[in-house]
PDB file of C-alpha atoms in Angstrom:
ATOM      1  CA  MET F   5     108.127 136.915 169.566  1.00 93.00           C
ATOM      2  CA  LYS F   6     111.571 136.290 167.921  1.00 97.00           C
ATOM      3  CA  ILE F   7     113.879 139.451 168.810  1.00 97.00           C
ATOM      4  CA  ILE F   8     116.915 140.110 166.974  1.00 98.00           C
ATOM      5  CA  THR F   9     119.480 142.632 169.131  1.00 98.00           C
ATOM      6  CA  CYS F  10     122.148 143.916 166.818  1.00 97.00           C
ATOM      7  CA  TYR F  11     125.697 144.665 168.309  1.00 97.00           C
ATOM      8  CA  LYS F  12     128.920 145.826 166.930  1.00 96.00           C
ATOM      9  CA  LEU F  13     132.990 145.332 168.366  1.00 95.00           C
ATOM     10  CA  VAL F  14     134.424 148.878 168.461  1.00 94.00           C
ATOM     11  CA  PRO F  15     137.813 149.805 169.185  1.00 92.00           C
ATOM     12  CA  GLU F  16     138.813 150.504 173.295  1.00 91.00           C
ATOM     13  CA  GLU F  17     139.148 154.371 173.510  1.00 87.00           C
ATOM     14  CA  GLN F  18     142.034 154.133 175.904  1.00 88.00           C
ATOM     15  CA  ASP F  19     143.969 152.218 173.256  1.00 89.00           C
ATOM     16  CA  ILE F  20     143.600 154.439 170.252  1.00 87.00           C
ATOM     17  CA  SER F  21     146.489 156.587 169.484  1.00 86.00           C
ATOM     18  CA  ILE F  22     146.381 159.832 167.768  1.00 85.00           C
ATOM     19  CA  ALA F  23     149.161 160.417 164.800  1.00 83.00           C
ATOM     20  CA  ALA F  24     150.721 164.168 164.206  1.00 81.00           C
ATOM     21  CA  ASP F  25     148.502 164.433 161.455  1.00 83.00           C
ATOM     22  CA  GLY F  26     145.317 163.858 163.697  1.00 83.00           C
ATOM     23  CA  SER F  27     144.227 160.621 161.884  1.00 83.00           C
ATOM     24  CA  LEU F  28     143.688 157.589 164.734  1.00 84.00           C
ATOM     25  CA  ASP F  29     145.435 154.417 164.825  1.00 83.00           C
ATOM     26  CA  THR F  30     143.557 151.796 166.217  1.00 83.00           C
ATOM     27  CA  ASN F  31     145.856 148.823 165.364  1.00 83.00           C
ATOM     28  CA  LYS F  32     146.840 148.074 168.779  1.00 86.00           C
ATOM     29  CA  ALA F  33     143.300 148.742 170.548  1.00 88.00           C
ATOM     30  CA  SER F  34     141.515 145.854 171.880  1.00 91.00           C
ATOM     31  CA  LEU F  35     137.818 145.241 170.923  1.00 92.00           C
ATOM     32  CA  LYS F  36     134.562 145.697 173.202  1.00 94.00           C
ATOM     33  CA  ILE F  37     131.008 145.543 172.415  1.00 96.00           C
ATOM     34  CA  ASN F  38     129.567 148.994 171.457  1.00 95.00           C
ATOM     35  CA  PRO F  39     128.327 150.661 174.667  1.00 95.00           C
ATOM     36  CA  PHE F  40     125.043 151.771 172.672  1.00 95.00           C
ATOM     37  CA  ASP F  41     124.426 148.321 171.736  1.00 97.00           C
ATOM     38  CA  LEU F  42     124.451 146.846 175.137  1.00 97.00           C
ATOM     39  CA  CYS F  43     121.373 149.240 175.816  1.00 97.00           C
ATOM     40  CA  ALA F  44     119.700 147.524 172.801  1.00 97.00           C
ATOM     41  CA  VAL F  45     120.538 143.937 174.216  1.00 98.00           C
ATOM     42  CA  GLU F  46     119.130 144.836 177.557  1.00 97.00           C
ATOM     43  CA  ALA F  47     115.896 146.250 176.224  1.00 97.00           C
ATOM     44  CA  GLY F  48     115.327 143.057 174.211  1.00 96.00           C
ATOM     45  CA  VAL F  49     116.067 141.101 177.755  1.00 96.00           C
ATOM     46  CA  GLN F  50     113.469 143.662 179.269  1.00 95.00           C
ATOM     47  CA  LEU F  51     111.124 142.860 176.762  1.00 95.00           C
ATOM     48  CA  LYS F  52     111.121 139.461 176.952  1.00 94.00           C
ATOM     49  CA  SER F  53     110.661 139.286 180.472  1.00 91.00           C
ATOM     50  CA  LEU F  54     107.446 141.137 179.554  1.00 87.00           C
ATOM     51  CA  LEU F  55     106.321 138.831 176.984  1.00 88.00           C
ATOM     52  CA  GLY F  56     107.400 135.494 178.288  1.00 82.00           C
ATOM     53  CA  ASP F  57     107.494 133.372 175.351  1.00 88.00           C
ATOM     54  CA  SER F  58     110.091 134.928 173.204  1.00 93.00           C
ATOM     55  CA  ASN F  59     113.728 134.086 171.716  1.00 97.00           C
ATOM     56  CA  ILE F  60     116.454 136.798 171.354  1.00 98.00           C
ATOM     57  CA  THR F  61     119.258 136.322 168.843  1.00 98.00           C
ATOM     58  CA  ALA F  62     121.930 138.568 169.413  1.00 98.00           C
ATOM     59  CA  MET F  63     123.567 139.367 165.704  1.00 98.00           C
ATOM     60  CA  SER F  64     126.886 141.016 164.634  1.00 97.00           C
ATOM     61  CA  ILE F  65     128.548 141.066 161.155  1.00 96.00           C
ATOM     62  CA  GLY F  66     132.518 142.028 160.732  1.00 94.00           C
ATOM     63  CA  GLY F  67     135.890 140.567 160.627  1.00 93.00           C
ATOM     64  CA  LYS F  68     137.539 137.716 162.581  1.00 93.00           C
ATOM     65  CA  ALA F  69     137.322 139.295 165.652  1.00 93.00           C
ATOM     66  CA  LEU F  70     133.835 138.088 165.851  1.00 95.00           C
ATOM     67  CA  GLU F  71     135.001 134.471 166.153  1.00 95.00           C
ATOM     68  CA  ASN F  72     136.745 135.057 169.524  1.00 94.00           C
ATOM     69  CA  PRO F  73     135.374 132.781 172.090  1.00 94.00           C
ATOM     70  CA  LYS F  74     135.463 135.684 174.912  1.00 94.00           C
ATOM     71  CA  SER F  75     133.456 138.253 172.724  1.00 94.00           C
ATOM     72  CA  ARG F  76     130.877 135.768 171.870  1.00 96.00           C
ATOM     73  CA  LYS F  77     130.779 134.723 175.712  1.00 96.00           C
ATOM     74  CA  ASP F  78     130.272 138.365 176.924  1.00 96.00           C
ATOM     75  CA  ILE F  79     127.691 138.890 174.462  1.00 97.00           C
ATOM     76  CA  LEU F  80     125.539 135.880 175.450  1.00 98.00           C
ATOM     77  CA  SER F  81     126.003 136.291 179.024  1.00 97.00           C
ATOM     78  CA  ARG F  82     123.958 139.501 178.662  1.00 97.00           C
ATOM     79  CA  GLY F  83     120.708 137.510 178.375  1.00 96.00           C
ATOM     80  CA  PRO F  84     120.292 136.462 174.400  1.00 97.00           C
ATOM     81  CA  ASP F  85     119.604 133.281 173.940  1.00 97.00           C
ATOM     82  CA  ASP F  86     121.755 132.570 171.129  1.00 98.00           C
ATOM     83  CA  LEU F  87     123.767 134.425 168.608  1.00 98.00           C
ATOM     84  CA  THR F  88     124.079 134.518 164.859  1.00 98.00           C
ATOM     85  CA  VAL F  89     127.679 136.374 163.338  1.00 97.00           C
ATOM     86  CA  VAL F  90     128.383 137.107 159.779  1.00 96.00           C
ATOM     87  CA  VAL F  91     132.116 136.919 159.548  1.00 95.00           C
ATOM     88  CA  ASP F  92     134.200 137.971 156.301  1.00 92.00           C
ATOM     89  CA  GLU F  93     137.208 139.943 156.140  1.00 91.00           C
ATOM     90  CA  LYS F  94     135.319 142.487 153.561  1.00 88.00           C
ATOM     91  CA  PHE F  95     133.030 143.120 156.298  1.00 91.00           C
ATOM     92  CA  GLU F  96     135.662 144.420 158.377  1.00 87.00           C
ATOM     93  CA  HIS F  97     135.177 148.216 157.771  1.00 86.00           C
ATOM     94  CA  LEU F  98     131.682 148.667 156.733  1.00 90.00           C
ATOM     95  CA  LEU F  99     130.086 151.940 156.057  1.00 91.00           C
ATOM     96  CA  PRO F 100     126.481 152.387 157.563  1.00 93.00           C
ATOM     97  CA  HIS F 101     124.455 151.594 154.422  1.00 93.00           C
ATOM     98  CA  GLN F 102     126.892 148.452 153.819  1.00 93.00           C
ATOM     99  CA  THR F 103     126.155 146.844 157.290  1.00 95.00           C
ATOM    100  CA  ALA F 104     122.613 147.631 156.807  1.00 95.00           C
ATOM    101  CA  ARG F 105     122.384 145.664 153.755  1.00 95.00           C
ATOM    102  CA  VAL F 106     124.268 142.741 155.359  1.00 95.00           C
ATOM    103  CA  LEU F 107     122.030 142.763 158.337  1.00 97.00           C
ATOM    104  CA  MET F 108     118.938 142.719 156.307  1.00 96.00           C
ATOM    105  CA  ALA F 109     120.140 139.601 154.366  1.00 95.00           C
ATOM    106  CA  ALA F 110     121.102 137.800 157.877  1.00 96.00           C
ATOM    107  CA  ALA F 111     117.899 138.846 159.648  1.00 97.00           C
ATOM    108  CA  GLN F 112     115.797 137.715 156.720  1.00 96.00           C
ATOM    109  CA  LYS F 113     117.632 134.212 156.825  1.00 95.00           C
ATOM    110  CA  SER F 114     117.173 134.031 160.346  1.00 94.00           C
ATOM    111  CA  GLY F 115     113.458 135.331 160.817  1.00 96.00           C
ATOM    112  CA  PHE F 116     112.375 137.993 163.307  1.00 97.00           C
ATOM    113  CA  ASP F 117     109.209 139.979 164.676  1.00 96.00           C
ATOM    114  CA  LEU F 118     111.318 142.911 166.257  1.00 97.00           C
ATOM    115  CA  ILE F 119     115.168 144.086 165.599  1.00 98.00           C
ATOM    116  CA  ILE F 120     116.311 146.305 168.403  1.00 98.00           C
ATOM    117  CA  CYS F 121     119.840 148.474 167.489  1.00 97.00           C
ATOM    118  CA  GLY F 122     121.455 150.760 169.642  1.00 96.00           C
ATOM    119  CA  ASP F 123     121.215 154.672 168.510  1.00 93.00           C
ATOM    120  CA  GLY F 124     124.946 154.614 167.151  1.00 92.00           C
ATOM    121  CA  SER F 125     128.390 153.011 167.552  1.00 91.00           C
ATOM    122  CA  GLY F 126     131.078 154.185 169.500  1.00 85.00           C
ATOM    123  CA  ASP F 127     133.205 154.583 166.466  1.00 88.00           C
ATOM    124  CA  LEU F 128     131.580 156.489 163.805  1.00 83.00           C
ATOM    125  CA  TYR F 129     128.317 157.372 165.469  1.00 87.00           C
ATOM    126  CA  ALA F 130     126.472 157.831 162.213  1.00 89.00           C
ATOM    127  CA  GLN F 131     122.943 156.993 163.835  1.00 91.00           C
ATOM    128  CA  GLN F 132     121.897 155.355 160.149  1.00 93.00           C
ATOM    129  CA  VAL F 133     122.364 151.465 160.562  1.00 96.00           C
ATOM    130  CA  GLY F 134     118.837 151.273 162.075  1.00 96.00           C
ATOM    131  CA  LEU F 135     116.835 153.368 160.021  1.00 96.00           C
ATOM    132  CA  GLN F 136     118.509 152.225 156.694  1.00 96.00           C
ATOM    133  CA  LEU F 137     117.985 148.518 157.924  1.00 97.00           C
ATOM    134  CA  GLY F 138     114.110 149.074 158.385  1.00 97.00           C
ATOM    135  CA  GLU F 139     114.033 150.833 154.829  1.00 96.00           C
ATOM    136  CA  LEU F 140     115.769 148.125 153.066  1.00 95.00           C
ATOM    137  CA  LEU F 141     113.524 145.694 154.681  1.00 97.00           C
ATOM    138  CA  GLY F 142     110.449 147.805 154.196  1.00 97.00           C
ATOM    139  CA  ILE F 143     109.105 147.531 157.544  1.00 97.00           C
ATOM    140  CA  ALA F 144     108.169 149.990 160.230  1.00 96.00           C
ATOM    141  CA  ASN F 145     111.484 151.646 161.801  1.00 95.00           C
ATOM    142  CA  ILE F 146     111.768 154.409 164.339  1.00 95.00           C
ATOM    143  CA  ASN F 147     114.768 155.726 166.131  1.00 94.00           C
ATOM    144  CA  ALA F 148     115.585 157.450 169.623  1.00 94.00           C
ATOM    145  CA  VAL F 149     113.177 155.103 171.243  1.00 96.00           C
ATOM    146  CA  SER F 150     113.447 156.154 175.211  1.00 96.00           C
ATOM    147  CA  LYS F 151     110.936 153.275 176.646  1.00 96.00           C
ATOM    148  CA  ILE F 152     109.359 150.248 175.468  1.00 96.00           C
ATOM    149  CA  ILE F 153     105.804 150.800 177.242  1.00 94.00           C
ATOM    150  CA  ALA F 154     104.039 147.555 176.171  1.00 93.00           C
ATOM    151  CA  ALA F 155     104.376 144.796 173.450  1.00 91.00           C
ATOM    152  CA  GLU F 156     102.070 142.006 172.357  1.00 87.00           C
ATOM    153  CA  GLN F 157     101.356 140.078 169.324  1.00 83.00           C
ATOM    154  CA  GLY F 158     101.469 142.025 166.444  1.00 90.00           C
ATOM    155  CA  LYS F 159     102.476 145.478 167.935  1.00 94.00           C
ATOM    156  CA  ILE F 160     104.473 147.284 170.143  1.00 95.00           C
ATOM    157  CA  THR F 161     104.104 150.457 171.845  1.00 96.00           C
ATOM    158  CA  VAL F 162     107.017 152.871 172.805  1.00 96.00           C
ATOM    159  CA  GLU F 163     107.865 156.399 173.936  1.00 96.00           C
ATOM    160  CA  ARG F 164     110.556 158.567 172.696  1.00 92.00           C
ATOM    161  CA  SER F 165     111.667 162.020 174.143  1.00 86.00           C
ATOM    162  CA  LEU F 166     112.174 164.660 171.901  1.00 85.00           C
ATOM    163  CA  ASP F 167     113.423 168.322 172.599  1.00 84.00           C
ATOM    164  CA  ASP F 168     109.917 169.713 173.709  1.00 87.00           C
ATOM    165  CA  GLU F 169     107.768 166.847 173.843  1.00 91.00           C
ATOM    166  CA  VAL F 170     107.500 162.837 174.596  1.00 91.00           C
ATOM    167  CA  GLU F 171     106.011 160.961 171.724  1.00 94.00           C
ATOM    168  CA  VAL F 172     104.108 157.699 172.284  1.00 96.00           C
ATOM    169  CA  LEU F 173     103.855 155.582 169.167  1.00 96.00           C
ATOM    170  CA  GLU F 174     102.255 152.273 168.556  1.00 96.00           C
ATOM    171  CA  ILE F 175     104.195 150.319 165.625  1.00 96.00           C
ATOM    172  CA  SER F 176     103.048 147.278 163.918  1.00 96.00           C
ATOM    173  CA  LEU F 177     105.185 144.366 163.705  1.00 96.00           C
ATOM    174  CA  PRO F 178     107.516 143.469 162.380  1.00 97.00           C
ATOM    175  CA  ALA F 179     109.715 146.514 163.058  1.00 97.00           C
ATOM    176  CA  VAL F 180     113.309 147.772 163.621  1.00 98.00           C
ATOM    177  CA  ILE F 181     113.664 150.168 166.562  1.00 97.00           C
ATOM    178  CA  SER F 182     116.619 152.067 167.547  1.00 97.00           C
ATOM    179  CA  VAL F 183     116.926 152.578 171.589  1.00 97.00           C
ATOM    180  CA  SER F 184     118.464 155.535 172.903  1.00 95.00           C
ATOM    181  CA  ALA F 185     121.414 155.507 175.434  1.00 94.00           C
ATOM    182  CA  ASP F 186     119.206 156.499 178.427  1.00 93.00           C
ATOM    183  CA  ILE F 187     116.604 153.574 177.903  1.00 96.00           C
ATOM    184  CA  ASN F 188     118.347 151.747 180.496  1.00 96.00           C
ATOM    185  CA  GLU F 189     121.237 150.946 182.497  1.00 95.00           C
ATOM    186  CA  PRO F 190     122.747 147.452 181.400  1.00 96.00           C
ATOM    187  CA  THR F 191     123.037 144.801 183.346  1.00 94.00           C
ATOM    188  CA  ILE F 192     126.409 143.562 184.667  1.00 94.00           C
ATOM    189  CA  PRO F 193     126.926 139.737 183.964  1.00 95.00           C
ATOM    190  CA  SER F 194     127.134 137.550 186.884  1.00 94.00           C
ATOM    191  CA  MET F 195     129.794 134.562 187.098  1.00 94.00           C
ATOM    192  CA  LYS F 196     126.629 132.187 186.896  1.00 94.00           C
ATOM    193  CA  THR F 197     125.464 133.837 183.534  1.00 95.00           C
ATOM    194  CA  ILE F 198     128.961 133.928 181.859  1.00 94.00           C
ATOM    195  CA  LEU F 199     129.424 130.367 182.621  1.00 94.00           C
ATOM    196  CA  ALA F 200     126.159 129.559 181.132  1.00 95.00           C
ATOM    197  CA  ALA F 201     127.084 131.537 178.059  1.00 96.00           C
ATOM    198  CA  ALA F 202     129.519 129.070 176.963  1.00 93.00           C
ATOM    199  CA  LYS F 203     126.538 126.685 176.382  1.00 95.00           C
ATOM    200  CA  LYS F 204     124.388 128.879 174.193  1.00 97.00           C
ATOM    201  CA  PRO F 205     124.233 127.932 170.549  1.00 97.00           C
ATOM    202  CA  VAL F 206     126.049 130.205 168.084  1.00 97.00           C
ATOM    203  CA  THR F 207     125.437 130.251 164.170  1.00 97.00           C
ATOM    204  CA  SER F 208     128.388 131.266 162.095  1.00 96.00           C
ATOM    205  CA  LEU F 209     127.741 132.475 158.532  1.00 95.00           C
ATOM    206  CA  GLY F 210     129.922 133.781 155.740  1.00 92.00           C
ATOM    207  CA  ALA F 211     129.198 135.910 152.968  1.00 89.00           C
ATOM    208  CA  THR F 212     128.250 133.315 150.613  1.00 90.00           C
ATOM    209  CA  ASP F 213     125.602 132.027 152.746  1.00 93.00           C
ATOM    210  CA  LEU F 214     123.575 135.263 152.292  1.00 91.00           C
ATOM    211  CA  GLU F 215     123.362 135.361 148.875  1.00 83.00           C
ATOM    212  CA  LEU F 216     123.861 139.252 148.489  1.00 80.00           C
ATOM    213  CA  THR F 217     123.445 140.234 144.819  1.00 71.00           C
ATOM    214  CA  GLU F 218     124.526 143.781 144.875  1.00 72.00           C
ATOM    215  CA  PHE F 219     126.759 145.497 147.732  1.00 73.00           C
ATOM    216  CA  PRO F 220     126.921 149.038 146.677  1.00 77.00           C
ATOM    217  CA  ALA F 221     129.433 151.357 147.860  1.00 79.00           C
ATOM    218  CA  LEU F 222     127.190 154.773 148.033  1.00 83.00           C
ATOM    219  CA  VAL F 223     129.798 156.754 149.709  1.00 84.00           C
ATOM    220  CA  GLU F 224     133.441 156.481 150.394  1.00 84.00           C
ATOM    221  CA  LEU F 225     134.956 157.396 153.836  1.00 82.00           C
ATOM    222  CA  THR F 226     138.021 159.689 153.519  1.00 82.00           C
ATOM    223  CA  SER F 227     139.308 160.247 156.824  1.00 81.00           C
ATOM    224  CA  VAL F 228     138.474 160.040 160.313  1.00 82.00           C
ATOM    225  CA  ILE F 229     140.477 162.751 161.905  1.00 83.00           C
ATOM    226  CA  ALA F 230     140.549 163.511 166.005  1.00 81.00           C
ATOM    227  CA  PRO F 231     139.472 167.394 166.788  1.00 79.00           C
ATOM    228  CA  LYS F 232     142.409 170.028 167.288  1.00 78.00           C
ATOM    229  CA  GLN F 233     143.190 170.671 170.583  1.00 73.00           C
ATOM    230  CA  LYS F 234     143.651 174.319 171.581  1.00 71.00           C
ATOM    231  CA  ALA F 235     146.675 175.300 174.053  1.00 72.00           C
ATOM    232  CA  ARG F 236     145.322 176.141 177.461  1.00 73.00           C
ATOM    233  CA  GLN F 237     145.808 179.893 178.403  1.00 73.00           C
ATOM    234  CA  ASN F 238     145.904 179.383 182.189  1.00 77.00           C
ATOM    235  CA  PHE F 239     144.090 182.584 183.017  1.00 80.00           C
ATOM    236  CA  ILE F 240     143.829 182.862 186.661  1.00 83.00           C
ATOM    237  CA  ILE F 241     141.552 185.388 187.827  1.00 84.00           C
ATOM    238  CA  ASP F 242     141.557 186.091 191.672  1.00 85.00           C
ATOM    239  CA  GLY F 243     138.567 187.696 193.544  1.00 83.00           C
ATOM    240  CA  ASP F 244     134.907 187.916 192.540  1.00 81.00           C
ATOM    241  CA  ASP F 245     133.909 191.714 192.824  1.00 85.00           C
ATOM    242  CA  GLU F 246     132.546 193.533 189.541  1.00 88.00           C
ATOM    243  CA  GLN F 247     136.007 193.835 187.941  1.00 87.00           C
ATOM    244  CA  GLN F 248     136.992 190.204 187.799  1.00 88.00           C
ATOM    245  CA  LEU F 249     133.337 189.481 186.794  1.00 88.00           C
ATOM    246  CA  THR F 250     133.990 191.425 184.050  1.00 89.00           C
ATOM    247  CA  GLU F 251     137.415 190.197 183.105  1.00 88.00           C
ATOM    248  CA  PHE F 252     136.106 186.623 183.642  1.00 88.00           C
ATOM    249  CA  ALA F 253     133.472 187.182 180.774  1.00 89.00           C
ATOM    250  CA  GLU F 254     135.749 188.837 178.644  1.00 88.00           C
ATOM    251  CA  HIS F 255     137.866 185.608 178.784  1.00 84.00           C
ATOM    252  CA  LEU F 256     134.722 183.571 178.010  1.00 85.00           C
ATOM    253  CA  ARG F 257     133.517 185.954 175.051  1.00 87.00           C
ATOM    254  CA  LYS F 258     137.309 185.481 173.485  1.00 83.00           C
ATOM    255  CA  ALA F 259     137.231 181.661 173.990  1.00 78.00           C
ATOM    256  CA  LEU F 260     134.008 181.072 172.249  1.00 80.00           C
ATOM    257  CA  ASN F 261     134.611 183.658 169.158  1.00 73.00           C
TER     258      ASN F 261
END
């Protein structure tokens, strides 16, 4: 089985600064692999261990940050057999529908049986890329997968936890699945896997290699604003009798309204 695990580089949260107007400044932020995508990569590695004869291709699109040897070694040390990156300055800040379109072209060029995505990204968290990718490819796709139960040639059985029930679904391949953050605990790479990652093959593509005939801008991102912080009221209630409990409940009521 040929498996593609998609990932994205996102800004390190601790490096993001907030301007006076609430806008986010990521110019000085270092980049890391999106934590939700690490679960997708780990799911692919675990699936390969079930199947045996499989190949995992890590795939990402973006700007020149994808050319960084450290980031490439980081993703390859986590289990994929090879890496495909699509690098172009115009792919630096894509919206979900644009990301899905580029991934579609790259996946078709690479070939696949199953594509695994994280449920969302640590920056926008739109939770749309996997679903739109499956739609563009015209194949089965499902999100919120919390467990891969079984897989064999031509089909995969997954589980997803909803609010009040658990679904077990059998999906015909090829397919796209988006996995939830609770599907696994990503393995921390060992020194041996980090060193071995440097020897794994990397394919670097540009926009012209994909021959995208259309690249529509269906929506426009106007702003990303940090939530306003309320000043702490510093109410201290001493005691636990009925009067103090009533006072505490009243403060909670006002805070929630």
